[in-house]
Amino acid sequence: GDAPLLGNMVKRVAFLGAWWADDRKPDRVFDVFVAMREKLAEAEKNQNAYVRKNEFKDLFEEALQRIANEPDENRRKWFQNILLKAIDQPRDHSEHRLFLRLTDELTADAHKILASLDLPLTASDRQLDRNGYLEAKSGVSRLRVDDILDELVRTGLVNRDRLKGPDPSIPIRHQGSLLDTTGGMQAEGPETYGQRDLSYMSTTLGRDFIAYRRG
């Protein structure tokens, strides 16, 4: 009652989704209601114009439908994070919808691999080859890593040209001298894509998607 904007949007989705016939769906969306109530109050206070646009209402309805239909708690949280971040940092409506769709359609292993690409490399990490490192960080079997990377390439989140290196376990030569004998990622220059992690493999879309998914 004290959040009419939220209430009006929820009514439509609840009716279309027949939530009264299934207790699971109201339970799944409860957390996002609490978060959205606070976020919309903040947005109103700051005179955020985006939350008054039809694009936001459409985005909220789509996100709410996906959350209500999603059994996985992690994915529900990611949908919520994207929605909340869009209020603070709105982008083109098609980009917001793409982030929701990617959250829904990527396999669980693809989510795990993608989230591990920007984790800082440690000294022990640098002794591993790429697939061994991704297995250690993501929990995905190294036997599946190549297939998952192909999936991320097809969805535009990873750059295929950058899958070939540099490998964390391969020393990198820069200006004629060996920078590091224990692992090339440890001291590589900008021209070799990354310095502290494997984020050089991600496309701009991949990095943006992870940023919104994390909230």
mmCIF file of C-alpha atoms in Angstrom:
data_model
loop_
_atom_site.group_PDB
_atom_site.id
_atom_site.type_symbol
_atom_site.label_atom_id
_atom_site.label_comp_id
_atom_site.label_asym_id
_atom_site.label_seq_id
_atom_site.Cartn_x
_atom_site.Cartn_y
_atom_site.Cartn_z
ATOM 1 C CA GLY A 1 0.000 0.000 0.000
ATOM 2 C CA ASP A 2 2.848 2.437 0.678
ATOM 3 C CA ALA A 3 4.587 1.513 -2.603
ATOM 4 C CA PRO A 4 1.890 2.084 -5.245
ATOM 5 C CA LEU A 5 4.273 2.003 -8.208
ATOM 6 C CA LEU A 6 5.559 -1.403 -7.150
ATOM 7 C CA GLY A 7 2.083 -2.652 -6.282
ATOM 8 C CA ASN A 8 0.573 -1.775 -9.644
ATOM 9 C CA MET A 9 3.347 -3.557 -11.545
ATOM 10 C CA VAL A 10 3.168 -6.628 -9.326
ATOM 11 C CA LYS A 11 -0.598 -7.005 -9.715
ATOM 12 C CA ARG A 12 -0.341 -7.424 -13.471
ATOM 13 C CA VAL A 13 2.436 -10.030 -13.319
ATOM 14 C CA ALA A 14 0.764 -11.936 -10.476
ATOM 15 C CA PHE A 15 -2.494 -12.102 -12.403
ATOM 16 C CA LEU A 16 -0.892 -13.218 -15.660
ATOM 17 C CA GLY A 17 1.243 -15.782 -13.841
ATOM 18 C CA ALA A 18 -1.678 -17.175 -11.814
ATOM 19 C CA TRP A 19 0.414 -16.958 -8.634
ATOM 20 C CA TRP A 20 -2.579 -17.713 -6.417
ATOM 21 C CA ALA A 21 -2.522 -21.260 -7.747
ATOM 22 C CA ASP A 22 1.102 -21.959 -6.853
ATOM 23 C CA ASP A 23 2.747 -21.049 -3.535
ATOM 24 C CA ARG A 24 6.228 -21.464 -4.983
ATOM 25 C CA LYS A 25 6.033 -18.364 -7.156
ATOM 26 C CA PRO A 26 5.106 -15.838 -4.437
ATOM 27 C CA ASP A 27 7.875 -17.313 -2.263
ATOM 28 C CA ARG A 28 10.413 -16.902 -5.066
ATOM 29 C CA VAL A 29 9.634 -13.232 -5.671
ATOM 30 C CA PHE A 30 9.415 -12.138 -2.029
ATOM 31 C CA ASP A 31 13.075 -11.102 -1.756
ATOM 32 C CA VAL A 32 12.889 -8.948 -4.863
ATOM 33 C CA PHE A 33 9.775 -7.225 -3.495
ATOM 34 C CA VAL A 34 11.668 -6.222 -0.355
ATOM 35 C CA ALA A 35 14.699 -5.016 -2.327
ATOM 36 C CA MET A 36 12.578 -3.167 -4.885
ATOM 37 C CA ARG A 37 10.488 -1.416 -2.232
ATOM 38 C CA GLU A 38 13.637 0.118 -0.751
ATOM 39 C CA LYS A 39 15.182 0.843 -4.138
ATOM 40 C CA LEU A 40 12.093 2.559 -5.532
ATOM 41 C CA ALA A 41 11.776 4.698 -2.399
ATOM 42 C CA GLU A 42 15.384 5.770 -2.930
ATOM 43 C CA ALA A 43 14.739 6.407 -6.625
ATOM 44 C CA GLU A 44 11.708 8.566 -5.847
ATOM 45 C CA LYS A 45 13.715 10.550 -3.316
ATOM 46 C CA ASN A 46 16.442 11.150 -5.896
ATOM 47 C CA GLN A 47 13.873 11.959 -8.608
ATOM 48 C CA ASN A 48 15.097 9.091 -10.762
ATOM 49 C CA ALA A 49 13.264 9.524 -14.060
ATOM 50 C CA TYR A 50 14.031 6.025 -15.334
ATOM 51 C CA VAL A 51 11.656 4.271 -12.925
ATOM 52 C CA ARG A 52 8.764 6.275 -14.402
ATOM 53 C CA LYS A 53 9.450 5.134 -17.937
ATOM 54 C CA ASN A 54 7.526 2.369 -19.642
ATOM 55 C CA GLU A 55 10.853 0.665 -20.392
ATOM 56 C CA PHE A 56 11.454 0.155 -16.693
ATOM 57 C CA LYS A 57 7.965 -1.185 -16.115
ATOM 58 C CA ASP A 58 8.437 -3.639 -18.971
ATOM 59 C CA LEU A 59 11.839 -4.672 -17.605
ATOM 60 C CA PHE A 60 10.448 -5.164 -14.108
ATOM 61 C CA GLU A 61 7.586 -7.299 -15.378
ATOM 62 C CA GLU A 62 9.917 -9.471 -17.456
ATOM 63 C CA ALA A 63 12.380 -9.896 -14.574
ATOM 64 C CA LEU A 64 9.575 -10.728 -12.157
ATOM 65 C CA GLN A 65 8.162 -13.378 -14.482
ATOM 66 C CA ARG A 66 11.588 -14.972 -14.856
ATOM 67 C CA ILE A 67 12.197 -14.915 -11.089
ATOM 68 C CA ALA A 68 8.816 -16.486 -10.364
ATOM 69 C CA ASN A 69 9.542 -19.293 -12.823
ATOM 70 C CA GLU A 70 13.159 -19.873 -11.739
ATOM 71 C CA PRO A 71 13.836 -22.701 -9.247
ATOM 72 C CA ASP A 72 17.526 -21.845 -8.853
ATOM 73 C CA GLU A 73 18.178 -19.378 -6.027
ATOM 74 C CA ASN A 74 21.398 -18.045 -7.560
ATOM 75 C CA ARG A 75 19.730 -17.163 -10.844
ATOM 76 C CA ARG A 76 16.877 -15.445 -9.005
ATOM 77 C CA LYS A 77 19.453 -13.323 -7.205
ATOM 78 C CA TRP A 78 21.191 -12.470 -10.480
ATOM 79 C CA PHE A 79 17.893 -11.349 -12.044
ATOM 80 C CA GLN A 80 17.323 -9.143 -9.016
ATOM 81 C CA ASN A 81 20.839 -7.680 -9.209
ATOM 82 C CA ILE A 82 20.391 -6.771 -12.876
ATOM 83 C CA LEU A 83 17.076 -5.085 -12.151
ATOM 84 C CA LEU A 84 18.433 -3.058 -9.230
ATOM 85 C CA LYS A 85 21.585 -2.013 -11.085
ATOM 86 C CA ALA A 86 19.517 -0.927 -14.078
ATOM 87 C CA ILE A 87 17.748 1.589 -11.831
ATOM 88 C CA ASP A 88 21.055 3.203 -10.867
ATOM 89 C CA GLN A 89 22.806 2.789 -14.214
ATOM 90 C CA PRO A 90 20.153 2.469 -16.926
ATOM 91 C CA ARG A 91 21.267 1.382 -20.371
ATOM 92 C CA ASP A 92 19.442 0.724 -23.595
ATOM 93 C CA HIS A 93 16.344 -1.380 -22.961
ATOM 94 C CA SER A 94 17.546 -4.095 -25.328
ATOM 95 C CA GLU A 95 20.755 -4.468 -23.303
ATOM 96 C CA HIS A 96 18.828 -4.912 -20.060
ATOM 97 C CA ARG A 97 16.672 -7.595 -21.674
ATOM 98 C CA LEU A 98 19.758 -9.281 -23.109
ATOM 99 C CA PHE A 99 21.291 -9.512 -19.627
ATOM 100 C CA LEU A 100 18.107 -11.156 -18.338
ATOM 101 C CA ARG A 101 18.042 -13.596 -21.238
ATOM 102 C CA LEU A 102 21.704 -14.536 -20.790
ATOM 103 C CA THR A 103 21.129 -15.164 -17.100
ATOM 104 C CA ASP A 104 18.282 -17.486 -18.012
ATOM 105 C CA GLU A 105 19.830 -19.311 -20.966
ATOM 106 C CA LEU A 106 23.482 -19.846 -20.057
ATOM 107 C CA THR A 107 24.285 -23.227 -18.557
ATOM 108 C CA ALA A 108 25.299 -23.381 -14.907
ATOM 109 C CA ASP A 109 28.884 -24.253 -15.910
ATOM 110 C CA ALA A 110 29.046 -21.279 -18.269
ATOM 111 C CA HIS A 111 28.048 -18.968 -15.418
ATOM 112 C CA LYS A 112 30.770 -20.481 -13.236
ATOM 113 C CA ILE A 113 33.494 -20.122 -15.875
ATOM 114 C CA LEU A 114 32.501 -16.571 -16.769
ATOM 115 C CA ALA A 115 32.533 -15.483 -13.120
ATOM 116 C CA SER A 116 36.049 -16.865 -12.643
ATOM 117 C CA LEU A 117 37.703 -14.933 -15.474
ATOM 118 C CA ASP A 118 38.322 -11.758 -13.476
ATOM 119 C CA LEU A 119 39.435 -13.423 -10.237
ATOM 120 C CA PRO A 120 42.984 -12.330 -9.314
ATOM 121 C CA LEU A 121 45.704 -14.837 -10.128
ATOM 122 C CA THR A 122 47.766 -16.036 -7.178
ATOM 123 C CA ALA A 123 51.316 -17.383 -7.293
ATOM 124 C CA SER A 124 50.018 -20.962 -7.200
ATOM 125 C CA ASP A 125 47.467 -20.189 -9.927
ATOM 126 C CA ARG A 126 50.270 -19.208 -12.244
ATOM 127 C CA GLN A 127 51.663 -22.711 -12.180
ATOM 128 C CA LEU A 128 48.504 -24.081 -13.825
ATOM 129 C CA ASP A 129 47.567 -24.179 -17.472
ATOM 130 C CA ARG A 130 44.426 -22.310 -18.493
ATOM 131 C CA ASN A 131 41.982 -25.198 -18.214
ATOM 132 C CA GLY A 132 43.496 -26.362 -14.938
ATOM 133 C CA TYR A 133 43.132 -22.866 -13.525
ATOM 134 C CA LEU A 134 39.509 -22.569 -14.656
ATOM 135 C CA GLU A 135 38.745 -25.978 -13.164
ATOM 136 C CA ALA A 136 40.268 -24.933 -9.842
ATOM 137 C CA LYS A 137 38.388 -21.632 -9.689
ATOM 138 C CA SER A 138 35.023 -22.675 -11.090
ATOM 139 C CA GLY A 139 34.673 -26.315 -10.097
ATOM 140 C CA VAL A 140 33.966 -27.227 -13.737
ATOM 141 C CA SER A 141 35.868 -30.289 -14.951
ATOM 142 C CA ARG A 142 38.759 -29.352 -17.197
ATOM 143 C CA LEU A 143 37.368 -31.892 -19.675
ATOM 144 C CA ARG A 144 34.359 -29.602 -20.152
ATOM 145 C CA VAL A 145 36.155 -26.256 -20.108
ATOM 146 C CA ASP A 146 36.713 -26.067 -23.882
ATOM 147 C CA ASP A 147 33.035 -26.800 -24.585
ATOM 148 C CA ILE A 148 31.933 -24.181 -22.078
ATOM 149 C CA LEU A 149 34.296 -21.602 -23.579
ATOM 150 C CA ASP A 150 32.745 -22.365 -26.979
ATOM 151 C CA GLU A 151 29.327 -21.657 -25.464
ATOM 152 C CA LEU A 152 30.548 -18.324 -24.116
ATOM 153 C CA VAL A 153 32.038 -17.455 -27.513
ATOM 154 C CA ARG A 154 28.740 -18.233 -29.272
ATOM 155 C CA THR A 155 26.857 -15.941 -26.895
ATOM 156 C CA GLY A 156 29.326 -13.101 -27.472
ATOM 157 C CA LEU A 157 30.727 -13.079 -23.946
ATOM 158 C CA VAL A 158 34.218 -14.377 -24.699
ATOM 159 C CA ASN A 159 36.518 -13.433 -27.579
ATOM 160 C CA ARG A 160 37.599 -16.536 -29.500
ATOM 161 C CA ASP A 161 40.806 -14.870 -30.709
ATOM 162 C CA ARG A 162 41.944 -14.506 -27.098
ATOM 163 C CA LEU A 163 41.482 -18.137 -26.089
ATOM 164 C CA LYS A 164 44.932 -18.983 -27.420
ATOM 165 C CA GLY A 165 46.838 -16.991 -24.849
ATOM 166 C CA PRO A 166 48.672 -15.835 -23.008
ATOM 167 C CA ASP A 167 48.539 -18.932 -20.831
ATOM 168 C CA PRO A 168 49.263 -18.357 -17.116
ATOM 169 C CA SER A 169 51.892 -21.130 -17.116
ATOM 170 C CA ILE A 170 53.793 -19.920 -20.194
ATOM 171 C CA PRO A 171 56.605 -17.359 -19.689
ATOM 172 C CA ILE A 172 56.123 -14.189 -21.715
ATOM 173 C CA ARG A 173 59.010 -12.421 -23.434
ATOM 174 C CA HIS A 174 58.775 -8.644 -23.542
ATOM 175 C CA GLN A 175 61.311 -6.420 -25.300
ATOM 176 C CA GLY A 176 63.656 -9.359 -25.695
ATOM 177 C CA SER A 177 63.830 -10.403 -22.031
ATOM 178 C CA LEU A 178 62.032 -13.084 -20.034
ATOM 179 C CA LEU A 179 59.754 -11.339 -17.547
ATOM 180 C CA ASP A 180 58.811 -14.286 -15.410
ATOM 181 C CA THR A 181 59.965 -17.870 -15.381
ATOM 182 C CA THR A 182 57.076 -19.156 -13.221
ATOM 183 C CA GLY A 183 54.176 -17.811 -15.239
ATOM 184 C CA GLY A 184 53.610 -15.316 -18.004
ATOM 185 C CA MET A 185 50.554 -13.658 -16.493
ATOM 186 C CA GLN A 186 52.524 -12.478 -13.493
ATOM 187 C CA ALA A 187 54.273 -9.611 -15.230
ATOM 188 C CA GLU A 188 52.858 -9.327 -18.709
ATOM 189 C CA GLY A 189 52.398 -5.978 -20.375
ATOM 190 C CA PRO A 190 49.135 -4.422 -21.600
ATOM 191 C CA GLU A 191 49.843 -5.554 -25.134
ATOM 192 C CA THR A 192 49.368 -9.152 -24.027
ATOM 193 C CA TYR A 193 45.810 -8.362 -22.927
ATOM 194 C CA GLY A 194 45.710 -8.857 -19.146
ATOM 195 C CA GLN A 195 47.903 -8.357 -16.123
ATOM 196 C CA ARG A 196 46.230 -9.866 -13.061
ATOM 197 C CA ASP A 197 43.525 -12.258 -14.283
ATOM 198 C CA LEU A 198 41.949 -13.871 -17.353
ATOM 199 C CA SER A 199 39.519 -11.034 -18.024
ATOM 200 C CA TYR A 200 41.333 -10.352 -21.303
ATOM 201 C CA MET A 201 39.309 -13.276 -22.653
ATOM 202 C CA SER A 202 35.994 -11.495 -22.026
ATOM 203 C CA THR A 203 34.346 -9.235 -24.571
ATOM 204 C CA THR A 204 32.960 -5.861 -23.504
ATOM 205 C CA LEU A 205 29.542 -7.515 -23.366
ATOM 206 C CA GLY A 206 30.923 -10.252 -21.131
ATOM 207 C CA ARG A 207 32.419 -7.769 -18.675
ATOM 208 C CA ASP A 208 29.266 -5.653 -18.640
ATOM 209 C CA PHE A 209 27.067 -8.675 -18.119
ATOM 210 C CA ILE A 210 29.071 -9.856 -15.126
ATOM 211 C CA ALA A 211 29.025 -6.351 -13.635
ATOM 212 C CA TYR A 212 25.222 -6.190 -13.821
ATOM 213 C CA ARG A 213 24.777 -9.784 -12.713
ATOM 214 C CA ARG A 214 26.854 -9.130 -9.613
ATOM 215 C CA GLY A 215 24.935 -5.943 -8.884
#
